[in-house]
């Protein structure tokens, strides 16, 4: 049986998100690219998978984090197809831990305001500027993941602009609140889509194109704002990090609740909170010399 067929059967047998299905399919393509032909079940051996993972590391075509993800995806398909598969013999992929980075509020504001200057309309007639400025502020204010942002039903908002929803990934109930300005943007989108009888009128942040187009326009907004214009990974997840960092600075341990995590604060600190902004740096009280004087952080020069 072809590995692509195993992947298709696995996706049919499990309730998966579109993102995870894509991740599995991407792993199969990476493995087949290494083999130079369509992979079959018989290709799933420790030696073959280890050789592929070593090649991915040596070629440097994908980042270590992606290498770890494709490894796990292939092992998932392999174990599902053959529960006795010797997956423990497959080499591990070590990923260097990088501290999370987040924008300052002023940077977030600059990107959102630049999004409000984007020209043109989406294919449903919505002004591109209104859509992107609203989606960026909504993400920042609620801490929701992209999938939940795209499927948020505005009719759930009450008179205090609050709503509860079940998160797609965690299954946890999450309570959100938006500002009057963001609420006005949501309602403007909702009214336009309702007027034209759009299927997604109740979920006005639904994105009607492919994902790459969505991220293209966020990059355009960053370029207009002059914020991280040449850095690729600065979109919805980065905005969640920015919101989580801001919440943690204002309310210790509040980021976990803002993000809707089931676990304690460990995950928030490991993946979302920018430690430069949420923790106090530490230096010796006296350091360096300036014109024969020592500089003291406490009392100036000595």
XYZ file of C-alpha atoms in Angstrom:
302
model
C 0.000 0.000 0.000
C 1.221 3.495 -0.798
C 2.056 5.751 2.125
C -0.217 8.425 0.654
C -3.091 5.925 0.785
C -2.324 5.148 4.436
C -2.421 8.894 5.102
C -5.785 9.240 3.354
C -7.268 6.332 5.315
C -5.948 7.751 8.591
C -7.535 11.125 7.884
C -10.851 9.477 7.048
C -10.773 7.429 10.251
C -10.069 10.367 12.572
C -11.697 13.713 13.297
C -8.782 15.991 12.348
C -8.383 19.674 11.678
C -7.505 20.768 8.152
C -4.151 22.000 9.461
C -3.242 18.605 10.906
C -4.305 16.782 7.745
C -2.036 19.115 5.789
C 0.809 18.403 8.236
C 0.472 14.643 7.672
C 0.350 15.054 3.897
C 3.356 17.370 3.988
C 5.374 14.768 5.926
C 4.549 12.126 3.316
C 5.685 14.481 0.540
C 8.983 15.217 2.333
C 9.673 11.490 2.754
C 8.849 10.802 -0.891
C 11.023 13.693 -2.012
C 13.951 12.030 -0.234
C 13.174 8.637 -1.789
C 12.662 10.122 -5.249
C 9.485 8.101 -5.786
C 6.092 7.388 -4.192
C 6.614 5.730 -0.802
C 5.014 2.419 0.134
C 4.437 0.802 3.505
C 7.542 -1.336 3.044
C 9.683 1.800 3.022
C 8.838 2.407 6.657
C 11.874 0.913 8.363
C 14.085 2.448 11.066
C 17.047 2.627 8.667
C 15.050 4.333 5.910
C 13.352 6.837 8.205
C 16.624 7.595 10.014
C 18.402 8.173 6.710
C 15.647 10.574 5.669
C 15.769 12.516 8.931
C 19.568 12.772 8.715
C 19.264 14.031 5.147
C 16.724 16.658 6.225
C 19.152 17.874 8.886
C 22.130 17.977 6.542
C 20.253 19.703 3.710
C 18.843 22.390 5.994
C 15.802 22.784 3.738
C 13.399 22.796 6.673
C 13.858 24.075 10.219
C 14.464 21.759 13.171
C 10.945 22.371 14.443
C 9.504 21.302 11.082
C 11.829 18.292 11.059
C 10.446 17.231 14.423
C 6.885 17.665 13.157
C 7.372 15.575 9.990
C 9.093 12.870 12.041
C 6.138 12.667 14.415
C 3.672 12.645 11.519
C 5.395 9.740 9.778
C 5.598 7.787 13.037
C 1.890 8.408 13.660
C 0.957 6.962 10.259
C 3.407 4.096 10.664
C 2.118 3.045 14.102
C -1.486 3.325 12.943
C -0.786 1.103 9.931
C 1.357 -1.340 11.930
C 0.877 -1.269 15.738
C 4.026 -3.416 16.133
C 6.224 -0.969 14.197
C 9.699 -0.508 15.786
C 9.330 3.269 16.021
C 11.474 3.435 19.161
C 14.491 2.811 16.923
C 13.900 6.053 15.022
C 16.287 8.856 15.902
C 15.069 11.830 17.887
C 15.045 15.377 16.572
C 16.304 17.939 19.034
C 14.985 21.465 18.727
C 16.863 24.297 20.391
C 14.528 26.179 22.684
C 14.037 29.776 21.653
C 12.443 32.262 24.018
C 9.135 33.651 22.720
C 9.164 37.092 21.158
C 6.277 39.557 21.145
C 5.597 43.067 19.923
C 5.155 46.064 22.149
C 1.602 47.411 22.134
C 2.771 50.343 19.975
C 4.085 47.909 17.358
C 0.852 45.936 17.415
C -1.097 49.165 17.039
C 1.067 50.282 14.116
C 0.492 47.010 12.242
C -3.279 47.113 12.855
C -3.471 50.750 11.740
C -1.480 49.890 8.610
C -3.933 47.050 7.937
C -6.639 49.707 8.027
C -4.935 51.375 5.063
C -4.906 48.328 2.787
C -6.601 48.984 -0.537
C -9.223 46.958 -2.366
C -11.970 44.508 -1.479
C -12.290 40.787 -0.817
C -14.279 38.743 -3.331
C -17.346 39.029 -1.081
C -17.232 42.826 -1.370
C -15.814 43.434 2.115
C -13.251 46.230 2.297
C -9.850 44.657 2.803
C -8.873 47.380 5.269
C -11.932 46.773 7.456
C -11.457 43.015 7.452
C -7.773 42.972 8.370
C -7.844 45.737 10.954
C -10.775 43.972 12.643
C -9.250 40.491 12.517
C -5.955 41.698 13.986
C -7.558 43.584 16.884
C -10.014 40.739 17.530
C -7.138 38.260 17.782
C -5.188 40.536 20.113
C -8.151 41.182 22.402
C -9.424 37.605 22.648
C -6.307 35.434 22.453
C -8.124 33.019 20.148
C -6.337 30.767 17.705
C -6.708 31.419 13.996
C -9.237 28.610 13.460
C -11.461 29.968 16.239
C -11.102 33.529 14.951
C -12.253 32.477 11.501
C -15.273 30.597 12.848
C -16.376 33.024 15.568
C -20.146 33.630 15.509
C -20.820 37.316 16.227
C -24.401 36.596 17.294
C -22.939 35.098 20.478
C -21.807 38.538 21.685
C -24.012 39.951 24.442
C -24.779 43.575 25.333
C -21.454 43.819 27.199
C -19.603 42.623 24.067
C -18.753 39.328 25.798
C -19.190 35.800 24.499
C -18.307 32.226 25.392
C -17.240 29.634 22.857
C -15.746 26.148 22.797
C -12.258 26.207 21.378
C -11.666 23.942 18.412
C -8.271 22.600 19.487
C -8.668 22.137 23.233
C -12.436 21.671 23.578
C -12.272 24.157 26.454
C -14.906 26.831 26.994
C -13.311 30.242 26.592
C -14.869 33.588 27.560
C -13.863 36.613 25.495
C -14.560 40.329 25.468
C -13.914 42.885 22.737
C -13.592 46.654 22.735
C -16.352 48.899 21.342
C -14.168 49.648 18.294
C -13.637 45.986 17.466
C -17.306 45.262 18.083
C -18.206 48.009 15.606
C -15.899 46.450 13.008
C -17.429 43.019 13.505
C -20.953 44.390 13.177
C -20.049 46.336 10.027
C -18.733 43.147 8.434
C -21.777 41.215 9.641
C -24.230 43.770 8.198
C -22.529 43.797 4.801
C -22.434 40.019 4.526
C -26.048 39.701 5.709
C -27.181 42.252 3.121
C -25.745 40.202 0.266
C -26.990 36.898 1.727
C -23.496 35.525 2.316
C -23.298 32.041 3.822
C -20.769 33.189 6.418
C -22.598 36.332 7.534
C -22.648 35.139 11.169
C -18.921 34.387 11.034
C -17.696 37.574 9.314
C -14.005 36.883 10.002
C -14.189 33.709 7.912
C -11.420 33.902 5.302
C -12.752 33.205 1.775
C -9.380 32.541 0.080
C -6.425 30.216 0.676
C -4.205 30.632 3.733
C -1.212 31.953 1.798
C -3.270 34.942 0.619
C -4.263 35.687 4.219
C -0.661 35.790 5.356
C 0.374 37.786 2.306
C -1.861 40.689 3.352
C -0.630 40.566 6.937
C 2.922 40.836 5.587
C 1.782 43.808 3.511
C 0.413 45.479 6.645
C 3.702 44.885 8.468
C 5.612 46.315 5.528
C 3.420 49.424 5.513
C 3.985 49.817 9.252
C 7.708 49.128 8.989
C 7.411 46.421 11.674
C 9.403 43.208 11.130
C 8.837 43.588 7.394
C 11.470 40.999 6.416
C 10.635 38.378 9.066
C 8.345 35.570 7.981
C 6.748 34.304 11.191
C 4.873 37.374 12.398
C 1.139 36.783 12.068
C -1.686 35.403 14.226
C 0.497 33.389 16.586
C 2.731 36.407 17.100
C -0.286 38.534 17.942
C -1.363 35.940 20.525
C 2.129 36.140 22.033
C 1.840 39.919 22.111
C -1.518 39.733 23.886
C -0.341 37.051 26.309
C 2.755 39.075 27.206
C 0.688 42.220 27.773
C -1.771 40.318 29.992
C 1.030 38.702 32.004
C 2.654 42.073 32.630
C -0.644 43.456 33.920
C -1.831 40.344 35.775
C 0.664 37.629 36.812
C -0.503 34.158 35.668
C -3.240 35.805 33.593
C -1.766 34.708 30.254
C -2.883 31.099 30.722
C -6.497 32.186 31.077
C -6.177 34.638 28.174
C -4.832 31.881 25.902
C -7.464 29.385 27.017
C -4.932 26.750 28.032
C -5.976 23.791 30.155
C -2.531 23.404 31.716
C -0.819 25.719 34.157
C 1.462 28.639 33.274
C 4.344 26.448 32.025
C 3.151 26.379 28.408
C 2.415 30.100 28.361
C 5.927 30.931 29.560
C 7.562 28.398 27.248
C 5.800 29.414 24.041
C 3.979 32.746 24.389
C 5.253 35.191 27.011
C 8.199 37.338 25.941
C 10.528 37.157 28.977
C 12.220 40.450 28.051
C 8.955 42.257 28.665
C 7.411 40.230 31.479
C 10.416 39.727 33.756
C 12.927 42.094 35.314
C 16.465 41.774 33.994
C 19.256 41.189 36.496
C 22.699 42.804 36.473
C 25.407 43.218 39.090
C 24.797 46.447 41.033
C 28.202 47.828 39.958
C 29.745 47.285 36.542
C 32.221 48.757 34.037
C 34.312 51.919 34.370
C 33.656 55.307 32.834
C 36.448 57.868 33.003
C 37.850 56.194 36.070
C 34.493 55.915 37.794
C 32.447 52.814 38.441
C 28.830 52.819 37.263
C 26.266 51.779 39.832
C 22.751 50.756 38.796
C 21.538 51.905 42.178
C 23.216 55.216 42.803
C 24.820 56.271 39.504
C 28.600 56.770 39.316
C 30.833 56.261 42.297
